[in-house]
mmCIF file of C-alpha atoms and ligand atoms in Angstrom:
data_model
loop_
_atom_site.group_PDB
_atom_site.id
_atom_site.type_symbol
_atom_site.label_atom_id
_atom_site.label_comp_id
_atom_site.label_asym_id
_atom_site.label_seq_id
_atom_site.Cartn_x
_atom_site.Cartn_y
_atom_site.Cartn_z
ATOM 1 C CA MET A 15 17.086 -18.208 14.048
ATOM 2 C CA GLU A 16 14.534 -15.503 13.330
ATOM 3 C CA LEU A 17 15.950 -12.407 11.683
ATOM 4 C CA LEU A 18 15.294 -9.347 13.860
ATOM 5 C CA ASP A 19 16.183 -5.685 13.472
ATOM 6 C CA THR A 20 17.616 -3.437 16.205
ATOM 7 C CA LEU A 21 14.100 -2.966 17.631
ATOM 8 C CA ASN A 22 13.387 -6.734 17.633
ATOM 9 C CA ARG A 23 11.066 -6.544 14.658
ATOM 10 C CA PRO A 24 10.962 -9.560 12.307
ATOM 11 C CA LEU A 25 10.935 -9.296 8.518
ATOM 12 C CA HIS A 26 7.494 -10.651 7.751
ATOM 13 C CA ASP A 27 6.089 -8.763 4.787
ATOM 14 C CA LEU A 28 7.579 -7.812 1.469
ATOM 15 C CA ARG A 29 5.921 -5.127 -0.632
ATOM 16 C CA ILE A 30 7.049 -5.239 -4.209
ATOM 17 C CA SER A 31 6.604 -2.175 -6.388
ATOM 18 C CA VAL A 32 6.494 -3.412 -9.985
ATOM 19 C CA THR A 33 6.293 -0.009 -11.661
ATOM 20 C CA ASP A 34 6.477 3.678 -10.788
ATOM 21 C CA ARG A 35 3.837 4.489 -13.454
ATOM 22 C CA CYS A 36 0.144 4.984 -12.936
ATOM 23 C CA ASN A 37 -2.907 5.836 -15.028
ATOM 24 C CA PHE A 38 -4.284 7.992 -12.169
ATOM 25 C CA ARG A 39 -2.923 11.259 -10.827
ATOM 26 C CA CYS A 40 -4.297 11.159 -7.282
ATOM 27 C CA THR A 41 -3.618 14.595 -5.894
ATOM 28 C CA TYR A 42 -2.151 13.200 -2.656
ATOM 29 C CA CYS A 43 0.171 10.763 -4.429
ATOM 30 C CA MET A 44 1.119 11.789 -7.982
ATOM 31 C CA PRO A 45 -0.085 15.380 -8.431
ATOM 32 C CA SER A 46 -0.346 16.162 -12.134
ATOM 33 C CA GLU A 47 1.606 19.425 -11.765
ATOM 34 C CA ILE A 48 4.652 17.293 -10.959
ATOM 35 C CA PHE A 49 3.858 14.002 -12.669
ATOM 36 C CA GLY A 50 3.037 15.705 -15.960
ATOM 37 C CA ARG A 51 3.831 14.870 -19.581
ATOM 38 C CA ASP A 52 7.506 15.582 -19.131
ATOM 39 C CA TYR A 53 7.972 13.553 -15.988
ATOM 40 C CA GLN A 54 10.767 11.042 -16.363
ATOM 41 C CA PHE A 55 9.590 7.634 -15.211
ATOM 42 C CA MET A 56 12.069 4.801 -14.883
ATOM 43 C CA PRO A 57 13.272 3.456 -18.211
ATOM 44 C CA GLN A 58 12.349 -0.186 -18.873
ATOM 45 C CA ASP A 59 15.890 -1.510 -18.501
ATOM 46 C CA GLN A 60 16.107 -0.108 -14.980
ATOM 47 C CA LEU A 61 13.055 -2.028 -13.807
ATOM 48 C CA LEU A 62 13.666 -5.424 -12.290
ATOM 49 C CA SER A 63 12.640 -8.192 -14.657
ATOM 50 C CA PHE A 64 10.107 -10.734 -13.381
ATOM 51 C CA GLU A 65 12.913 -13.274 -13.029
ATOM 52 C CA GLU A 66 14.898 -10.808 -10.911
ATOM 53 C CA ILE A 67 11.867 -10.064 -8.724
ATOM 54 C CA GLU A 68 11.179 -13.778 -8.269
ATOM 55 C CA ARG A 69 14.772 -14.451 -7.291
ATOM 56 C CA LEU A 70 14.820 -11.667 -4.709
ATOM 57 C CA ALA A 71 11.420 -12.688 -3.350
ATOM 58 C CA ARG A 72 12.732 -16.226 -2.871
ATOM 59 C CA VAL A 73 15.674 -14.846 -0.881
ATOM 60 C CA PHE A 74 13.339 -12.694 1.261
ATOM 61 C CA VAL A 75 11.134 -15.705 1.931
ATOM 62 C CA GLY A 76 14.249 -17.606 2.986
ATOM 63 C CA LEU A 77 14.835 -14.834 5.548
ATOM 64 C CA GLY A 78 11.313 -15.101 6.979
ATOM 65 C CA ALA A 79 9.025 -13.059 4.724
ATOM 66 C CA ARG A 80 5.643 -14.801 4.481
ATOM 67 C CA LYS A 81 3.410 -12.204 2.892
ATOM 68 C CA LEU A 82 4.023 -10.675 -0.499
ATOM 69 C CA ARG A 83 2.103 -7.695 -1.839
ATOM 70 C CA LEU A 84 2.364 -6.251 -5.340
ATOM 71 C CA THR A 85 1.993 -2.517 -5.540
ATOM 72 C CA GLY A 86 3.347 0.534 -7.354
ATOM 73 C CA GLY A 87 2.461 2.934 -9.050
ATOM 74 C CA GLU A 88 -0.366 0.900 -10.487
ATOM 75 C CA PRO A 89 0.759 -2.740 -10.607
ATOM 76 C CA LEU A 90 -1.579 -3.581 -13.489
ATOM 77 C CA MET A 91 0.332 -1.103 -15.679
ATOM 78 C CA ARG A 92 3.064 -3.751 -15.834
ATOM 79 C CA ARG A 93 2.463 -5.986 -18.835
ATOM 80 C CA ASP A 94 1.737 -9.657 -18.160
ATOM 81 C CA LEU A 95 1.709 -9.272 -14.400
ATOM 82 C CA GLU A 96 0.075 -12.719 -14.276
ATOM 83 C CA SER A 97 3.377 -14.298 -15.247
ATOM 84 C CA LEU A 98 5.099 -12.691 -12.233
ATOM 85 C CA ILE A 99 2.240 -13.766 -9.979
ATOM 86 C CA SER A 100 2.533 -17.380 -11.022
ATOM 87 C CA GLN A 101 6.279 -17.327 -10.355
ATOM 88 C CA LEU A 102 5.770 -15.798 -6.902
ATOM 89 C CA ALA A 103 2.915 -18.169 -6.045
ATOM 90 C CA ALA A 104 5.239 -21.112 -6.683
ATOM 91 C CA ILE A 105 7.772 -20.055 -4.017
ATOM 92 C CA PRO A 106 7.546 -22.481 -1.103
ATOM 93 C CA GLY A 107 6.763 -20.658 2.149
ATOM 94 C CA VAL A 108 4.660 -17.853 0.679
ATOM 95 C CA GLU A 109 1.490 -17.739 2.779
ATOM 96 C CA ASP A 110 -0.180 -14.722 1.266
ATOM 97 C CA LEU A 111 0.063 -13.097 -2.142
ATOM 98 C CA ALA A 112 -1.911 -9.875 -2.496
ATOM 99 C CA MET A 113 -2.096 -6.815 -4.726
ATOM 100 C CA THR A 114 -3.108 -3.213 -4.138
ATOM 101 C CA THR A 115 -4.766 -1.627 -7.162
ATOM 102 C CA ASN A 116 -6.839 1.360 -8.151
ATOM 103 C CA GLY A 117 -9.401 -1.013 -9.679
ATOM 104 C CA SER A 118 -9.444 0.676 -13.079
ATOM 105 C CA PHE A 119 -8.445 -2.208 -15.364
ATOM 106 C CA PRO A 120 -10.873 -4.462 -17.266
ATOM 107 C CA LEU A 121 -12.724 -6.906 -15.032
ATOM 108 C CA ALA A 122 -11.654 -9.802 -17.238
ATOM 109 C CA ARG A 123 -8.185 -9.506 -15.717
ATOM 110 C CA LEU A 124 -9.476 -10.784 -12.398
ATOM 111 C CA GLU A 125 -9.950 -14.332 -13.680
ATOM 112 C CA SER A 126 -6.404 -14.516 -15.039
ATOM 113 C CA LEU A 127 -4.940 -12.954 -11.891
ATOM 114 C CA LYS A 128 -6.743 -15.489 -9.747
ATOM 115 C CA ALA A 129 -5.739 -18.353 -12.031
ATOM 116 C CA ALA A 130 -2.107 -17.230 -11.782
ATOM 117 C CA GLY A 131 -2.229 -17.613 -7.995
ATOM 118 C CA LEU A 132 -3.166 -14.183 -6.624
ATOM 119 C CA LYS A 133 -4.979 -14.632 -3.299
ATOM 120 C CA ARG A 134 -6.392 -11.213 -2.400
ATOM 121 C CA VAL A 135 -6.810 -7.693 -3.658
ATOM 122 C CA SER A 136 -7.092 -4.364 -1.894
ATOM 123 C CA VAL A 137 -8.738 -1.614 -3.898
ATOM 124 C CA SER A 138 -8.289 2.108 -3.397
ATOM 125 C CA LEU A 139 -11.333 4.358 -3.584
ATOM 126 C CA ASP A 140 -11.620 7.782 -1.985
ATOM 127 C CA ALA A 141 -15.308 8.696 -2.402
ATOM 128 C CA LEU A 142 -18.657 7.374 -3.575
ATOM 129 C CA ASP A 143 -19.587 10.440 -5.592
ATOM 130 C CA ASP A 144 -17.996 11.126 -8.953
ATOM 131 C CA GLU A 145 -17.414 14.776 -8.296
ATOM 132 C CA THR A 146 -15.139 14.147 -5.308
ATOM 133 C CA PHE A 147 -13.502 10.999 -6.682
ATOM 134 C CA MET A 148 -12.735 12.540 -10.066
ATOM 135 C CA ARG A 149 -11.283 15.607 -8.413
ATOM 136 C CA MET A 150 -8.995 13.325 -6.407
ATOM 137 C CA ASN A 151 -7.946 10.874 -9.167
ATOM 138 C CA ASP A 152 -7.601 13.822 -11.563
ATOM 139 C CA VAL A 153 -8.204 11.693 -14.669
ATOM 140 C CA ASP A 154 -12.035 11.732 -14.549
ATOM 141 C CA PHE A 155 -12.245 8.067 -13.628
ATOM 142 C CA PRO A 156 -15.804 7.191 -12.498
ATOM 143 C CA VAL A 157 -16.650 5.599 -9.138
ATOM 144 C CA GLN A 158 -18.889 2.886 -10.591
ATOM 145 C CA ARG A 159 -16.070 1.151 -12.424
ATOM 146 C CA VAL A 160 -14.082 0.807 -9.204
ATOM 147 C CA LEU A 161 -17.185 -0.478 -7.386
ATOM 148 C CA ASP A 162 -17.617 -3.051 -10.162
ATOM 149 C CA TRP A 163 -13.994 -4.110 -9.675
ATOM 150 C CA VAL A 164 -14.577 -4.559 -5.936
ATOM 151 C CA GLU A 165 -17.620 -6.793 -6.537
ATOM 152 C CA ALA A 166 -15.927 -8.748 -9.302
ATOM 153 C CA SER A 167 -12.841 -9.308 -7.090
ATOM 154 C CA ALA A 168 -14.996 -10.805 -4.363
ATOM 155 C CA ALA A 169 -16.893 -12.907 -6.909
ATOM 156 C CA ALA A 170 -13.592 -14.180 -8.328
ATOM 157 C CA GLY A 171 -12.569 -15.413 -4.860
ATOM 158 C CA LEU A 172 -10.029 -12.628 -4.253
ATOM 159 C CA GLY A 173 -11.608 -11.532 -0.975
ATOM 160 C CA PRO A 174 -12.145 -10.523 1.655
ATOM 161 C CA VAL A 175 -11.691 -7.337 -0.354
ATOM 162 C CA LYS A 176 -10.344 -4.373 1.536
ATOM 163 C CA VAL A 177 -11.163 -0.913 0.254
ATOM 164 C CA ASN A 178 -8.611 1.772 1.115
ATOM 165 C CA MET A 179 -9.736 5.363 1.448
ATOM 166 C CA VAL A 180 -7.276 8.176 2.147
ATOM 167 C CA VAL A 181 -9.103 10.914 4.041
ATOM 168 C CA GLN A 182 -8.082 14.526 3.528
ATOM 169 C CA ARG A 183 -9.648 17.357 5.418
ATOM 170 C CA GLY A 184 -11.740 19.625 3.262
ATOM 171 C CA VAL A 185 -11.452 17.225 0.328
ATOM 172 C CA ASN A 186 -13.335 13.988 1.046
ATOM 173 C CA GLU A 187 -14.304 13.987 4.730
ATOM 174 C CA GLN A 188 -17.935 14.223 3.693
ATOM 175 C CA ALA A 189 -17.520 10.952 1.782
ATOM 176 C CA VAL A 190 -16.563 8.927 4.875
ATOM 177 C CA LEU A 191 -20.058 8.079 6.112
ATOM 178 C CA PRO A 192 -21.515 7.239 2.692
ATOM 179 C CA MET A 193 -18.496 4.964 2.072
ATOM 180 C CA ALA A 194 -18.908 3.290 5.481
ATOM 181 C CA ARG A 195 -22.623 2.686 4.924
ATOM 182 C CA TYR A 196 -22.115 1.360 1.422
ATOM 183 C CA PHE A 197 -19.325 -1.113 2.199
ATOM 184 C CA LYS A 198 -20.973 -2.276 5.423
ATOM 185 C CA GLU A 199 -24.042 -3.102 3.386
ATOM 186 C CA LYS A 200 -21.992 -4.836 0.691
ATOM 187 C CA GLY A 201 -19.930 -6.788 3.221
ATOM 188 C CA HIS A 202 -16.473 -5.454 2.289
ATOM 189 C CA ILE A 203 -13.975 -4.018 4.750
ATOM 190 C CA LEU A 204 -13.442 -0.276 4.409
ATOM 191 C CA ARG A 205 -10.157 1.052 5.773
ATOM 192 C CA LEU A 206 -9.851 4.754 6.439
ATOM 193 C CA ILE A 207 -6.273 5.937 6.098
ATOM 194 C CA GLU A 208 -4.853 9.073 7.655
ATOM 195 C CA TYR A 209 -3.296 11.203 4.947
ATOM 196 C CA MET A 210 0.486 10.825 5.232
ATOM 197 C CA ASP A 211 3.456 13.023 4.506
ATOM 198 C CA VAL A 212 5.061 10.580 2.084
ATOM 199 C CA GLY A 213 7.152 12.009 -0.702
ATOM 200 C CA ALA A 214 7.779 15.664 -1.274
ATOM 201 C CA SER A 215 5.256 16.525 -3.936
ATOM 202 C CA ASN A 216 1.835 16.446 -2.307
ATOM 203 C CA GLY A 217 2.250 19.574 -0.163
ATOM 204 C CA TRP A 218 1.203 17.708 2.998
ATOM 205 C CA ARG A 219 0.238 19.705 6.079
ATOM 206 C CA LEU A 220 -0.733 18.295 9.460
ATOM 207 C CA ASP A 221 -3.940 20.323 9.283
ATOM 208 C CA ASP A 222 -5.040 18.230 6.284
ATOM 209 C CA VAL A 223 -5.023 15.032 8.350
ATOM 210 C CA VAL A 224 -8.348 13.864 9.727
ATOM 211 C CA SER A 225 -7.206 11.930 12.782
ATOM 212 C CA ALA A 226 -8.176 8.365 13.578
ATOM 213 C CA ARG A 227 -9.991 9.588 16.662
ATOM 214 C CA GLU A 228 -12.108 11.993 14.642
ATOM 215 C CA LEU A 229 -12.802 9.282 12.087
ATOM 216 C CA ARG A 230 -13.857 6.838 14.785
ATOM 217 C CA ASP A 231 -16.163 9.402 16.406
ATOM 218 C CA LEU A 232 -17.661 10.298 13.050
ATOM 219 C CA ILE A 233 -18.495 6.652 12.295
ATOM 220 C CA HIS A 234 -19.571 5.804 15.838
ATOM 221 C CA ALA A 235 -22.104 8.632 16.032
ATOM 222 C CA GLU A 236 -23.987 7.201 13.074
ATOM 223 C CA LEU A 237 -23.043 3.524 12.971
ATOM 224 C CA PRO A 238 -21.971 2.417 16.482
ATOM 225 C CA ILE A 239 -18.721 0.420 16.597
ATOM 226 C CA GLU A 240 -16.455 -1.243 19.155
ATOM 227 C CA PRO A 241 -12.757 -2.156 18.905
ATOM 228 C CA LEU A 242 -11.644 -5.645 17.867
ATOM 229 C CA GLU A 243 -8.397 -7.408 18.766
ATOM 230 C CA PRO A 244 -5.712 -7.284 16.054
ATOM 231 C CA ASN A 245 -5.521 -10.392 13.854
ATOM 232 C CA TYR A 246 -1.747 -10.574 14.203
ATOM 233 C CA ARG A 247 1.251 -8.602 15.464
ATOM 234 C CA GLY A 248 2.038 -5.781 13.101
ATOM 235 C CA GLU A 249 -1.470 -5.328 11.714
ATOM 236 C CA VAL A 250 -1.606 -1.704 10.656
ATOM 237 C CA ALA A 251 -5.337 -1.064 10.911
ATOM 238 C CA ASN A 252 -7.195 -0.591 14.169
ATOM 239 C CA ARG A 253 -10.166 -2.859 13.626
ATOM 240 C CA TYR A 254 -13.721 -2.143 14.766
ATOM 241 C CA ARG A 255 -16.908 -4.150 14.456
ATOM 242 C CA TYR A 256 -20.329 -2.657 13.987
ATOM 243 C CA LEU A 257 -22.456 -3.182 17.083
ATOM 244 C CA ASP A 258 -25.394 -4.411 15.015
ATOM 245 C CA GLY A 259 -23.200 -7.440 14.275
ATOM 246 C CA GLU A 260 -22.791 -6.717 10.611
ATOM 247 C CA GLY A 261 -19.326 -6.093 9.317
ATOM 248 C CA GLU A 262 -16.125 -4.357 10.343
ATOM 249 C CA ILE A 263 -14.161 -1.240 9.492
ATOM 250 C CA GLY A 264 -10.479 -0.402 9.909
ATOM 251 C CA ILE A 265 -8.753 2.872 10.677
ATOM 252 C CA ILE A 266 -5.076 3.305 9.843
ATOM 253 C CA ALA A 267 -3.660 5.909 12.194
ATOM 254 C CA SER A 268 -0.224 6.241 10.596
ATOM 255 C CA VAL A 269 0.156 9.836 11.699
ATOM 256 C CA SER A 270 -1.695 10.178 15.008
ATOM 257 C CA GLN A 271 -0.901 6.736 16.527
ATOM 258 C CA PRO A 272 2.151 5.398 14.726
ATOM 259 C CA PHE A 273 2.750 1.647 14.706
ATOM 260 C CA CYS A 274 6.482 1.539 13.996
ATOM 261 C CA GLY A 275 7.042 -0.732 17.010
ATOM 262 C CA ASP A 276 5.481 -3.616 15.116
ATOM 263 C CA CYS A 277 6.475 -2.698 11.570
ATOM 264 C CA SER A 278 7.676 -5.851 9.845
ATOM 265 C CA ARG A 279 7.553 -4.582 6.266
ATOM 266 C CA ALA A 280 10.364 -4.415 3.751
ATOM 267 C CA ARG A 281 9.817 -2.625 0.454
ATOM 268 C CA LEU A 282 11.404 -3.399 -2.865
ATOM 269 C CA SER A 283 11.225 -0.539 -5.368
ATOM 270 C CA ALA A 284 10.648 -1.216 -9.055
ATOM 271 C CA ASP A 285 14.347 -0.620 -9.736
ATOM 272 C CA GLY A 286 15.448 -3.083 -7.101
ATOM 273 C CA LYS A 287 16.249 -0.981 -4.054
ATOM 274 C CA LEU A 288 15.443 -2.312 -0.629
ATOM 275 C CA TYR A 289 13.758 0.232 1.636
ATOM 276 C CA THR A 290 13.125 -0.560 5.275
ATOM 277 C CA CYS A 291 10.684 2.302 5.857
ATOM 278 C CA LEU A 292 8.118 4.181 3.802
ATOM 279 C CA PHE A 293 9.948 7.348 4.754
ATOM 280 C CA ALA A 294 13.488 6.138 4.100
ATOM 281 C CA ILE A 295 15.814 8.449 2.244
ATOM 282 C CA GLY A 296 17.738 5.724 0.478
ATOM 283 C CA GLY A 297 17.646 2.026 -0.206
ATOM 284 C CA ALA A 298 20.174 -0.790 -0.674
ATOM 285 C CA ASP A 299 20.803 -1.419 -4.356
ATOM 286 C CA LEU A 300 19.967 -5.098 -4.860
ATOM 287 C CA ARG A 301 19.638 -4.753 -8.633
ATOM 288 C CA SER A 302 23.327 -3.981 -9.022
ATOM 289 C CA MET A 303 24.184 -7.029 -6.954
ATOM 290 C CA LEU A 304 21.910 -9.189 -9.104
ATOM 291 C CA ARG A 305 23.308 -7.836 -12.349
ATOM 292 C CA GLU A 306 26.877 -8.197 -11.154
ATOM 293 C CA GLY A 307 26.278 -11.894 -10.618
ATOM 294 C CA ALA A 308 25.795 -12.151 -6.845
ATOM 295 C CA SER A 309 24.896 -15.615 -5.554
ATOM 296 C CA ASP A 310 21.769 -16.297 -3.489
ATOM 297 C CA ASP A 311 23.978 -16.551 -0.409
ATOM 298 C CA GLU A 312 25.479 -13.127 -1.091
ATOM 299 C CA LEU A 313 22.026 -11.621 -1.596
ATOM 300 C CA THR A 314 20.831 -13.266 1.619
ATOM 301 C CA GLU A 315 23.742 -11.832 3.570
ATOM 302 C CA ALA A 316 23.263 -8.355 2.107
ATOM 303 C CA ILE A 317 19.561 -8.282 3.001
ATOM 304 C CA ARG A 318 20.208 -9.792 6.425
ATOM 305 C CA GLY A 319 22.802 -7.090 7.080
ATOM 306 C CA VAL A 320 20.409 -4.292 6.113
ATOM 307 C CA TRP A 321 17.619 -5.707 8.282
ATOM 308 C CA GLN A 322 19.857 -6.296 11.290
ATOM 309 C CA LYS A 323 20.872 -2.628 11.212
ATOM 310 C CA ARG A 324 17.310 -1.388 10.705
ATOM 311 C CA ALA A 325 16.251 1.236 13.267
ATOM 312 C CA ASP A 326 13.539 3.099 11.311
ATOM 313 C CA ARG A 327 10.613 4.578 13.205
ATOM 314 C CA TYR A 328 9.918 7.697 11.251
ATOM 315 C CA SER A 329 6.262 8.048 12.197
ATOM 316 C CA GLU A 330 7.055 7.839 15.882
ATOM 317 C CA LEU A 331 9.652 10.559 15.500
ATOM 318 C CA ARG A 332 7.595 12.702 13.139
ATOM 319 C CA SER A 333 7.998 16.304 14.209
ATOM 320 C CA ALA A 334 9.040 19.657 12.927
ATOM 321 C CA ALA A 335 12.558 18.257 12.706
ATOM 322 C CA THR A 336 11.612 15.438 10.330
ATOM 323 C CA ARG A 337 9.286 17.507 8.203
ATOM 324 C CA ASP A 338 11.854 18.787 5.793
ATOM 325 C CA LEU A 339 13.939 15.645 5.418
ATOM 326 C CA PRO A 340 14.166 14.449 1.814
ATOM 327 C CA LYS A 341 11.838 11.519 1.080
ATOM 328 C CA VAL A 342 11.061 9.243 -1.820
ATOM 329 C CA GLU A 343 7.674 9.296 -3.527
ATOM 330 C CA MET A 344 5.018 6.708 -2.641
ATOM 331 C CA SER A 345 4.538 5.827 -6.318
ATOM 332 C CA TYR A 346 8.232 4.911 -6.486
ATOM 333 C CA ILE A 347 8.658 3.003 -3.244
ATOM 334 C CA GLY A 348 5.227 1.349 -3.341
ATOM 335 C CA GLY A 349 2.416 2.100 -0.927
HETATM 336 N N1 SAM B 189 -2.042 2.338 -7.425
HETATM 337 C C1 SAM B 189 -2.413 1.403 -6.417
HETATM 338 C C2 SAM B 189 -3.525 1.959 -5.571
HETATM 339 O O1 SAM B 189 -3.775 3.162 -5.603
HETATM 340 O O2 SAM B 189 -4.120 1.158 -4.857
HETATM 341 C C3 SAM B 189 -1.261 0.934 -5.558
HETATM 342 C C4 SAM B 189 -0.235 1.941 -5.119
HETATM 343 S S1 SAM B 189 -0.809 3.233 -4.048
HETATM 344 C C5 SAM B 189 0.650 4.188 -3.806
HETATM 345 C C6 SAM B 189 -1.076 2.340 -2.545
HETATM 346 C C7 SAM B 189 -1.922 3.023 -1.508
HETATM 347 O O3 SAM B 189 -1.245 4.131 -1.017
HETATM 348 C C8 SAM B 189 -3.260 3.505 -2.001
HETATM 349 O O4 SAM B 189 -4.292 2.945 -1.205
HETATM 350 C C9 SAM B 189 -3.184 4.993 -1.795
HETATM 351 O O5 SAM B 189 -4.428 5.546 -1.505
HETATM 352 C C10 SAM B 189 -2.191 5.116 -0.682
HETATM 353 N N2 SAM B 189 -1.548 6.435 -0.598
HETATM 354 C C11 SAM B 189 -0.913 7.109 -1.588
HETATM 355 N N3 SAM B 189 -0.462 8.301 -1.140
HETATM 356 C C12 SAM B 189 -0.825 8.382 0.166
HETATM 357 C C13 SAM B 189 -0.663 9.374 1.185
HETATM 358 N N4 SAM B 189 -0.037 10.521 0.960
HETATM 359 N N5 SAM B 189 -1.164 9.111 2.421
HETATM 360 C C14 SAM B 189 -1.806 7.942 2.678
HETATM 361 N N6 SAM B 189 -1.979 6.977 1.758
HETATM 362 C C15 SAM B 189 -1.509 7.191 0.519
HETATM 363 FE FE1 SF4 B 190 -1.790 5.878 -8.745
HETATM 364 FE FE2 SF4 B 190 -2.337 4.549 -6.556
HETATM 365 FE FE3 SF4 B 190 -0.876 6.801 -6.416
HETATM 366 FE FE4 SF4 B 190 -3.442 6.983 -7.034
HETATM 367 S S1 SF4 B 190 -2.584 6.232 -5.103
HETATM 368 S S2 SF4 B 190 -1.748 7.998 -8.120
HETATM 369 S S3 SF4 B 190 -3.796 5.131 -8.153
HETATM 370 S S4 SF4 B 190 -0.279 4.916 -7.395
HETATM 371 FE FE1 SF4 B 191 7.162 1.219 9.359
HETATM 372 FE FE2 SF4 B 191 8.519 3.423 8.730
HETATM 373 FE FE3 SF4 B 191 5.827 3.435 8.705
HETATM 374 FE FE4 SF4 B 191 7.160 3.344 11.043
HETATM 375 S S1 SF4 B 191 7.178 5.018 9.575
HETATM 376 S S2 SF4 B 191 5.393 2.071 10.453
HETATM 377 S S3 SF4 B 191 8.938 2.064 10.437
HETATM 378 S S4 SF4 B 191 7.178 2.223 7.369
#
């Protein structure tokens, strides 16, 4: 019988954070004032090993998860990620195996990632001009190298490549149209993401969010679009196609039109905690169970129990009352 939570949502996707470290310091995610030289990242022995991740993933797949996504922090910071990918790709029942990356690692990695069994990549890029992008990644990383990664991913058969852009008012709104034009022309799917109040370090304010409606109007005025049907239940992006018949664009309205009702995602943090919402305060400690010798059946029952009790719908409840609740950082829980 299908595993459902208290709001009848199935467990369909598992996002696996493989590290809390990153070589970027995006101001909306890991601001350098907080994630500075002295910041204490997780020590190696607290991270799940690849064997531990594979074992948990197998249990999640047994409970209905069909899509796995590697994330972080920056997943490519984890040494020999290809070995984990090949273990995950071998799990019977896995229909999709994807990774979200900042696209900053050498292009040669794409061949080995593909050979290991990775199916798709999503790449994050917040502007087409170096001035804006470097201000946002805060490590002077140039746009062109990420664009090269996008093209090389598609050429390696890791498409359709989705490009994720977080839009912040007064920071990179002006980059939206150039990004839309560029990726339409190149045939990749741009997804505009409303800036979210994840974590406690980015100083989020509602005024900084450019709403999905504004984003749609901005695109439509220049490049006319019309809505498309979702591909599947739980798809987070509102999809639009360009009226000239060439390409599509997605808008992720996490703040202004929350989609908790269809949220089928579980998140596994790099230290083995199971979170049932991006905004959860705490997670179930699966690593301790693993290291104390729990059997697969015991792990299955523990995860089933957590999911059956799940009632999260933070974004639908977002209000002044939720604003000051403690939250975990995106780089820790995995975006
Ligand atoms: N480092 C990888 C990357 O940047 O693609 C993977 C992890 S990152 C946390 C995953 C996604 O979360 C990225 O697309 C990033 O832009 C997005 N993200 C991070 N902080 C966010 C925020 N406050 N609001 C909306 N999206 C955010
Ligand atoms: Fe790193 Fe991704 Fe967060 Fe940027 S969004 S700091 S690349 S984890
Ligand atoms: Fe899912 Fe939580 Fe986001 Fe709602 S707020 S869509 S439950 S992760």
